[in-house]
Short mmCIF file of C-alpha atoms in Angstrom, two decimals:
data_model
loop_
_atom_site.label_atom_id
_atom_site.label_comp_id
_atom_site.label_asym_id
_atom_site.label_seq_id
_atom_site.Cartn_x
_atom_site.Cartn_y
_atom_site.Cartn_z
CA UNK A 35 10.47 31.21 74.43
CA UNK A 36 9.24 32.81 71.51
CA UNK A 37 6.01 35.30 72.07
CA UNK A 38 2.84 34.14 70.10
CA UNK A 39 1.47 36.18 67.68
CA UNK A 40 -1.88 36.94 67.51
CA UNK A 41 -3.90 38.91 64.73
CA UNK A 42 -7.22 40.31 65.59
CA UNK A 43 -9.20 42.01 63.05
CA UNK A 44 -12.77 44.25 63.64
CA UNK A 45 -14.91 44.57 60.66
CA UNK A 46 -16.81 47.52 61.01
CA UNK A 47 -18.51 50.23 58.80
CA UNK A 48 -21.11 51.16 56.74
CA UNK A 49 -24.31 49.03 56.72
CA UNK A 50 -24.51 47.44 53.13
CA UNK A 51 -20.52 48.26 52.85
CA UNK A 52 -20.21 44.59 52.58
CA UNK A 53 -19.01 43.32 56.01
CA UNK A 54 -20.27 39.91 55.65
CA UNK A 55 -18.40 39.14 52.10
CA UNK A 56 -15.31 40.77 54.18
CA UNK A 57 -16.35 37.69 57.07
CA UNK A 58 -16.30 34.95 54.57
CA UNK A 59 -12.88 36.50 53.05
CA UNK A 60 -11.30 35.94 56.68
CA UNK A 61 -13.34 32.75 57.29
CA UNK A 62 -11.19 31.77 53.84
CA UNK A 63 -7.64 32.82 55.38
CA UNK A 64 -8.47 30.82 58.05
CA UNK A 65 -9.56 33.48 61.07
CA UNK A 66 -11.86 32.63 63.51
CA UNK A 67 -14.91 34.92 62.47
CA UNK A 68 -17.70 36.60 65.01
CA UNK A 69 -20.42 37.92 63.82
CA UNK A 70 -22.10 41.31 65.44
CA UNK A 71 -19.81 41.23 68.70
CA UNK A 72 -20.95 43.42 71.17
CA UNK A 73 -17.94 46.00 71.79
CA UNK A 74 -18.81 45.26 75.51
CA UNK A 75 -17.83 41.34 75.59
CA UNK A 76 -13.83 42.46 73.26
CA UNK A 77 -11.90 42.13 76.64
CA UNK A 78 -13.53 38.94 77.61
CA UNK A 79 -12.28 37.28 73.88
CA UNK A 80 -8.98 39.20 73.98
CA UNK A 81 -8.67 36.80 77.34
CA UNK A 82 -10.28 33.75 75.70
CA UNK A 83 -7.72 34.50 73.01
CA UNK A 84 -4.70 34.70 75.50
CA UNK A 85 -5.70 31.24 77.39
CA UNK A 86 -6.35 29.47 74.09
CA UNK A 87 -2.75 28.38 74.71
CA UNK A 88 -2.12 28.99 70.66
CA UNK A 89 -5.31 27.39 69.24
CA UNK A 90 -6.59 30.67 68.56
CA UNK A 91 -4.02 33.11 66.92
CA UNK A 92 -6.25 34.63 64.59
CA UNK A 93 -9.50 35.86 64.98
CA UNK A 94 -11.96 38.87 62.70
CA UNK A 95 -14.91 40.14 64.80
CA UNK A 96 -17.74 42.01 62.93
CA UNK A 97 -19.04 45.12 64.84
CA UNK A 98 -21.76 47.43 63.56
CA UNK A 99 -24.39 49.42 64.95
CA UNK A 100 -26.53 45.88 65.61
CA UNK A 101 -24.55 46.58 69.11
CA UNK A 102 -24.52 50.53 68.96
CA UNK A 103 -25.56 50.59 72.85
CA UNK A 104 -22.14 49.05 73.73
CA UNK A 105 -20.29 51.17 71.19
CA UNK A 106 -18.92 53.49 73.35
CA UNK A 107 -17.01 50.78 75.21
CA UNK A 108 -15.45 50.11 72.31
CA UNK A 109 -12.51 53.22 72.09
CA UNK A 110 -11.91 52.68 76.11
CA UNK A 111 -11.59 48.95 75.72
CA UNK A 112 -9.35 49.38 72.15
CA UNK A 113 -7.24 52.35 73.92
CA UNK A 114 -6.42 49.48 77.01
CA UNK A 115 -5.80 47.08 74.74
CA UNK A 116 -2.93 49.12 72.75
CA UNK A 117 -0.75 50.05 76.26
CA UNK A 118 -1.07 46.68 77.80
CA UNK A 119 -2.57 43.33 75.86
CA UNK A 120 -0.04 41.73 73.43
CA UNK A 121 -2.91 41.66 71.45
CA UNK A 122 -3.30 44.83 68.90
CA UNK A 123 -6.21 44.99 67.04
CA UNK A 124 -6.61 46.17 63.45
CA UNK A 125 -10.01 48.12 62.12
CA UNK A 126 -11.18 47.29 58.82
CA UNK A 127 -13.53 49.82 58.15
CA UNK A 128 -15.95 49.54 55.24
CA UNK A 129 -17.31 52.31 53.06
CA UNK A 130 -19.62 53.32 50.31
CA UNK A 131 -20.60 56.06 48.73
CA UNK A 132 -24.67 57.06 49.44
CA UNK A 133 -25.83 56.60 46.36
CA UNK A 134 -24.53 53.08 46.13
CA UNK A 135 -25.78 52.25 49.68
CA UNK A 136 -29.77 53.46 48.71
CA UNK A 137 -29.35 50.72 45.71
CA UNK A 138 -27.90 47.91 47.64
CA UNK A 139 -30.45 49.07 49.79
CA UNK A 140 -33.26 49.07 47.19
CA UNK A 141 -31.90 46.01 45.41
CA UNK A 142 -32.46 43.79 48.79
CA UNK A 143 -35.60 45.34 50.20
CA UNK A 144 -33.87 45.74 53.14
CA UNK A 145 -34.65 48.61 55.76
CA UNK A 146 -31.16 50.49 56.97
CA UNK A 147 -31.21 49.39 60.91
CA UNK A 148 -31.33 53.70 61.41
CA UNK A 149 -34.68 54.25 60.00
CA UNK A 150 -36.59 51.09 59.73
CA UNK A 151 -39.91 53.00 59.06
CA UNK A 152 -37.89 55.89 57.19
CA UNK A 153 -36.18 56.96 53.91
CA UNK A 154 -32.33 54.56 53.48
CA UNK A 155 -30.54 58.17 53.32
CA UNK A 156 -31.67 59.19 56.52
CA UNK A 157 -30.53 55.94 58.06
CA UNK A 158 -27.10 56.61 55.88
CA UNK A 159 -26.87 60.41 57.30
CA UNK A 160 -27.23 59.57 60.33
CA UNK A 161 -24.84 56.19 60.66
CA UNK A 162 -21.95 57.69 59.14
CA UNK A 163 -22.32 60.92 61.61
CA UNK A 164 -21.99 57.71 64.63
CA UNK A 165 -19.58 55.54 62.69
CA UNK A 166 -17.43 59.15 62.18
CA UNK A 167 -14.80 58.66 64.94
CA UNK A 168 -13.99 55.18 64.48
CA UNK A 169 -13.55 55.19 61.06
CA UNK A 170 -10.73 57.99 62.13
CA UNK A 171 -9.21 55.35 64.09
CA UNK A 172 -9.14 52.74 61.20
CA UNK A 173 -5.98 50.98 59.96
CA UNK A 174 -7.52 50.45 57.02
CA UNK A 175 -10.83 51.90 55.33
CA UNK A 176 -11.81 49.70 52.14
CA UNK A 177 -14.30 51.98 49.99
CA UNK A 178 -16.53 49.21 47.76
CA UNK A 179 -18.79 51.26 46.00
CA UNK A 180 -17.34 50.43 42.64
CA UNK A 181 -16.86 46.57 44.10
CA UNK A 182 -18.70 43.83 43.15
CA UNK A 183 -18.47 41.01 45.72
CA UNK A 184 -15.77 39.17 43.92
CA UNK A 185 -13.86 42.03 43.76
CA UNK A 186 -13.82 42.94 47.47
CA UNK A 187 -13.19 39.34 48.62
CA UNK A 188 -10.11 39.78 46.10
CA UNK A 189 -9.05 42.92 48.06
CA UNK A 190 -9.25 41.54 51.47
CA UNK A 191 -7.56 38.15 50.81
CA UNK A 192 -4.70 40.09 48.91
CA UNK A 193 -3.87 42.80 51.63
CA UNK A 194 -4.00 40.25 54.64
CA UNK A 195 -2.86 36.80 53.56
CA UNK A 196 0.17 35.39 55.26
CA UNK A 197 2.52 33.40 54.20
CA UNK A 198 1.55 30.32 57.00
CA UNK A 199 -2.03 30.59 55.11
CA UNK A 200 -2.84 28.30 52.31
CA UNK A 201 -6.53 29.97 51.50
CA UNK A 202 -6.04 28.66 48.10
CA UNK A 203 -6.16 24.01 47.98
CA UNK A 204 -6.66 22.10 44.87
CA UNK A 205 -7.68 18.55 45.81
CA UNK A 206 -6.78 16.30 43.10
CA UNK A 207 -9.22 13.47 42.85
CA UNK A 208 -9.13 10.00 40.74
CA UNK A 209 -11.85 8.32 40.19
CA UNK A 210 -13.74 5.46 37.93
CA UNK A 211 -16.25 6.56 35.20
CA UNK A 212 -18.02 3.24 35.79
CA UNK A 213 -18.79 3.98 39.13
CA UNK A 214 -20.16 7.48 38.23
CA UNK A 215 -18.58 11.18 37.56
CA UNK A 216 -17.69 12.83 41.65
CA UNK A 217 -20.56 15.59 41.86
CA UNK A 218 -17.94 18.08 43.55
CA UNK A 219 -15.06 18.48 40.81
CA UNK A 220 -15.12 21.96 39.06
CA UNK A 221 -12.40 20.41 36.40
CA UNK A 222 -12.69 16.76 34.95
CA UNK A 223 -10.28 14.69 32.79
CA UNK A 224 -10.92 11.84 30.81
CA UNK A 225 -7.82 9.44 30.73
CA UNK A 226 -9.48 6.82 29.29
CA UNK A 227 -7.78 6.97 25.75
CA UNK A 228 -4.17 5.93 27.72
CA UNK A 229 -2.70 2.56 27.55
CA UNK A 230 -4.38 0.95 29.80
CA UNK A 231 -2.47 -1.24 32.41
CA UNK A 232 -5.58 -3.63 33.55
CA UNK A 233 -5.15 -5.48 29.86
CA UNK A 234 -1.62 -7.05 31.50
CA UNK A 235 -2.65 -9.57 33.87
CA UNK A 236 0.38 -9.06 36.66
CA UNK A 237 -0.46 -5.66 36.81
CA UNK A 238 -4.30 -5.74 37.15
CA UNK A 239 -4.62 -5.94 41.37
CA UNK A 240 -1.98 -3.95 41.75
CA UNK A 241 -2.33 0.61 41.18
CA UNK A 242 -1.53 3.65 40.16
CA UNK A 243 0.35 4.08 43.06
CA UNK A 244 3.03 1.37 42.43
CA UNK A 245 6.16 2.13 40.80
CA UNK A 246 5.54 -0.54 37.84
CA UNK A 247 2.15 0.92 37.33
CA UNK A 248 3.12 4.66 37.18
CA UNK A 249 6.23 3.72 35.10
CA UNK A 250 3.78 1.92 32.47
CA UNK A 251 1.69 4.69 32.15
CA UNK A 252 3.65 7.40 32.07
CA UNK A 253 5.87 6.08 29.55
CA UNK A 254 4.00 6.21 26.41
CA UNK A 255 4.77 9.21 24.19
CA UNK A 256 0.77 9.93 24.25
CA UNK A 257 0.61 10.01 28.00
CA UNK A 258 3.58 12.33 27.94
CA UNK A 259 1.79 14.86 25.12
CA UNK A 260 -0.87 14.97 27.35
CA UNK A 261 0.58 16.04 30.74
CA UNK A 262 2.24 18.89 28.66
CA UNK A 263 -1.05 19.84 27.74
CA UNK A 264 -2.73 19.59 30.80
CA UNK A 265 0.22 21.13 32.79
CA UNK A 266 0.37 23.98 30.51
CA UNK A 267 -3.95 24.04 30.59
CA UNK A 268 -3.62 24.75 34.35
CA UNK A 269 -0.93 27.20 34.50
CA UNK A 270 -3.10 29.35 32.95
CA UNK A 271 -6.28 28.70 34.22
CA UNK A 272 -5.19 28.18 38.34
CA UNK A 273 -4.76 31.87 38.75
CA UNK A 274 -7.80 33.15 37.32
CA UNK A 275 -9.33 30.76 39.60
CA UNK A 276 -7.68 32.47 42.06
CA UNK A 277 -8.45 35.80 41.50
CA UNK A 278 -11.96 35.05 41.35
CA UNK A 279 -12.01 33.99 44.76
CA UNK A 280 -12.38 30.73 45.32
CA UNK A 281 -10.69 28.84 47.70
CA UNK A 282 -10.46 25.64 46.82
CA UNK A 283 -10.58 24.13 43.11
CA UNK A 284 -11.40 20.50 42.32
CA UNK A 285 -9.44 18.21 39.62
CA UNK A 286 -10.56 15.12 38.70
CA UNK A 287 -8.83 12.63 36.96
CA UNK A 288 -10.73 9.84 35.33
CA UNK A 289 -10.41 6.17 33.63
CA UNK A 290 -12.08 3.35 33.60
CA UNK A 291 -12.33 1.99 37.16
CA UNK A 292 -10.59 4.53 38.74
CA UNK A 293 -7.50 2.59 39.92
CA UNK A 294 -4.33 2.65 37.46
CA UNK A 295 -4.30 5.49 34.75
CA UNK A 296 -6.22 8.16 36.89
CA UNK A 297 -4.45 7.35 40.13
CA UNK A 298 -0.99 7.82 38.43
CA UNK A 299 -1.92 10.63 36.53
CA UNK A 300 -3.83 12.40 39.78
CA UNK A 301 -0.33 11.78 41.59
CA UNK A 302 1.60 12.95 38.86
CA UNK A 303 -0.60 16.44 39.11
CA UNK A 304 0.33 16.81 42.71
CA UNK A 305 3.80 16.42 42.53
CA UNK A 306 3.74 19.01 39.99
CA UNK A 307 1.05 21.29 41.39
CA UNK A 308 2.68 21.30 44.65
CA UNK A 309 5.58 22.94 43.80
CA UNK A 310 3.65 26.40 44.31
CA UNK A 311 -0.17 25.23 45.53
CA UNK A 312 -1.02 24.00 48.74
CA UNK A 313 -2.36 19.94 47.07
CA UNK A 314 -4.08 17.10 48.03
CA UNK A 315 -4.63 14.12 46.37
CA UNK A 316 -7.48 11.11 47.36
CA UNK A 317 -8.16 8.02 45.03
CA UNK A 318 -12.09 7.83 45.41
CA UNK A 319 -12.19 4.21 43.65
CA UNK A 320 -8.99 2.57 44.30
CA UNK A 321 -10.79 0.80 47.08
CA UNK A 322 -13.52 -0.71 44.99
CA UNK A 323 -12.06 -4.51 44.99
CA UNK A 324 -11.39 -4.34 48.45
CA UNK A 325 -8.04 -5.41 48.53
CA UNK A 326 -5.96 -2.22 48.57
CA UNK A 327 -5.80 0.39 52.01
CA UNK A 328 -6.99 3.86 51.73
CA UNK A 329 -4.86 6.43 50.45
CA UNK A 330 -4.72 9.74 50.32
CA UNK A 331 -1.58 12.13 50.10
CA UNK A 332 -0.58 15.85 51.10
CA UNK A 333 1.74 18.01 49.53
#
């Protein structure tokens, strides 16, 4: 029987480094996330982790100095866990240079945890003289002072994606502009200008997702112009979405009442999009005369 893997990740470093932007980025690759762990309670979710009987393979824990009066458990329990637990864990540690960490500082009105009542740099001096030895035992150290958030959550999800993870899903929705525009698209379409199928009376109860449908629309030298446009539109535009960060990007399709031209079009995305994208497709409207089932696809 093949051995599970498991991935454990501890997010640790400078306060103001940017450890919770480096949370979401896990969160977003699809790792169970802890915030502010106590180093004390690691064995007892390296054992949660082994009886999860595969349900949870990947985790990131976030350990700072919130917990500093457990920290020293931390090396013993880390050193146990590399000569006997099947589990190995990495440290991300995160790093700044002091001037950047006084403005962060400054720019949130926030008081460094080390000197609540004190000067930022003293709390600085005297975190990174306790944070010293574990960032020496680091896998990784990450220094953001020149980051912006974007740019870190960039970093993270390009040095530990895997190829099981899909952190990046465009939904492909159709819908009907007469029963209003879907509040959660980031790109919309207007189809409306098509031939429209709902003008031939056989075809009008049936959809976008039957063959004669799809064949009608997609035959007309227009609706073919169009898809080379759009196809070529988000070949370019898909991977700057990605390298901003986001994790999910919304297209929606629209025509009239949302059940022949933008369902066959929406469908026609996905089986293109899919190819290289993780894709779903859902037909918000196709539903609306109650006489045709629910449908929504995966690629």
């Amino acid at each position: 029987m093949e051995q599970q893997e498991f991935k454990m990740v501890i997010i640790t470093g400078m306060s103001g480094a940017g450890k919770t932007v480096a949370m979401q980025s896990f969160e977003d690759l699809g790792y169970f996330c802890v915030d502010n762990l106590p180093p004390a309670l690691l064995p007892k979710f390296v054992e949660l982790m082994e009886d999860s009987t595969g349900k949870l393979t990947k985790v990131a824990l976030v350990m700072d100095l919130r917990g500093r009066e457990f920290f020293d458990q931390l090396f013993e329990t880390i050193d146990e866990m590399s000569d006997s637990s099947v589990i190995k864990p990495h440290i991300l540690f995160l790093d700044a240079a002091d001037a950047t960490l006084v403005q962060r500082y400054k720019e949130t009105r926030r008081s460094h945890p080390l000197a609540p009542d004190g000067l930022p740099l003293d709390g600085i001096k005297n975190e990174r003289e306790l944070l010293e030895e574990l960032k020496g035992r680091a896998q990784k150290i990450l220094d953001t002072t020149d980051m912006k958030p974007k740019q870190l959550r960039e970093n993270i999800i390009e040095r530990y994606i895997t190829n099981e993870s899909h952190p990046f899903t465009i939904n492909v929705l159709s819908f009907g502009f007469k029963y209003g525009m879907p509040i959660d698209a980031d790109l919309v379409f207007d189809v409306r200008f098509l031939p429209n199928p709902h003008y031939i009376e056989h075809m009008r109860p049936k959809t976008g997702l039957e063959e004669e449908v799809s064949s009608y629309v997609l035959k007309w030298s227009e609706t073919q112009k169009f898809i080379e446009k759009l196809t070529g539109l988000l070949d370019f535009i898909i991977p700057h979405y990605k390298r901003e960060g986001k994790s999910q990007l919304v297209i929606a399709v629209g025509c009239t009442g949302g059940k022949h031209r933008s369902v066959t079009l929406a469908e026609h995305l996905k089986d293109y999009l899919s190819k290289e994208y993780h894709v779903h497709s859902s037909h918000r409207d196709i539903k609306k005369d109650k006489k045709v089932p629910e449908v929504e696809s995966k690629a």
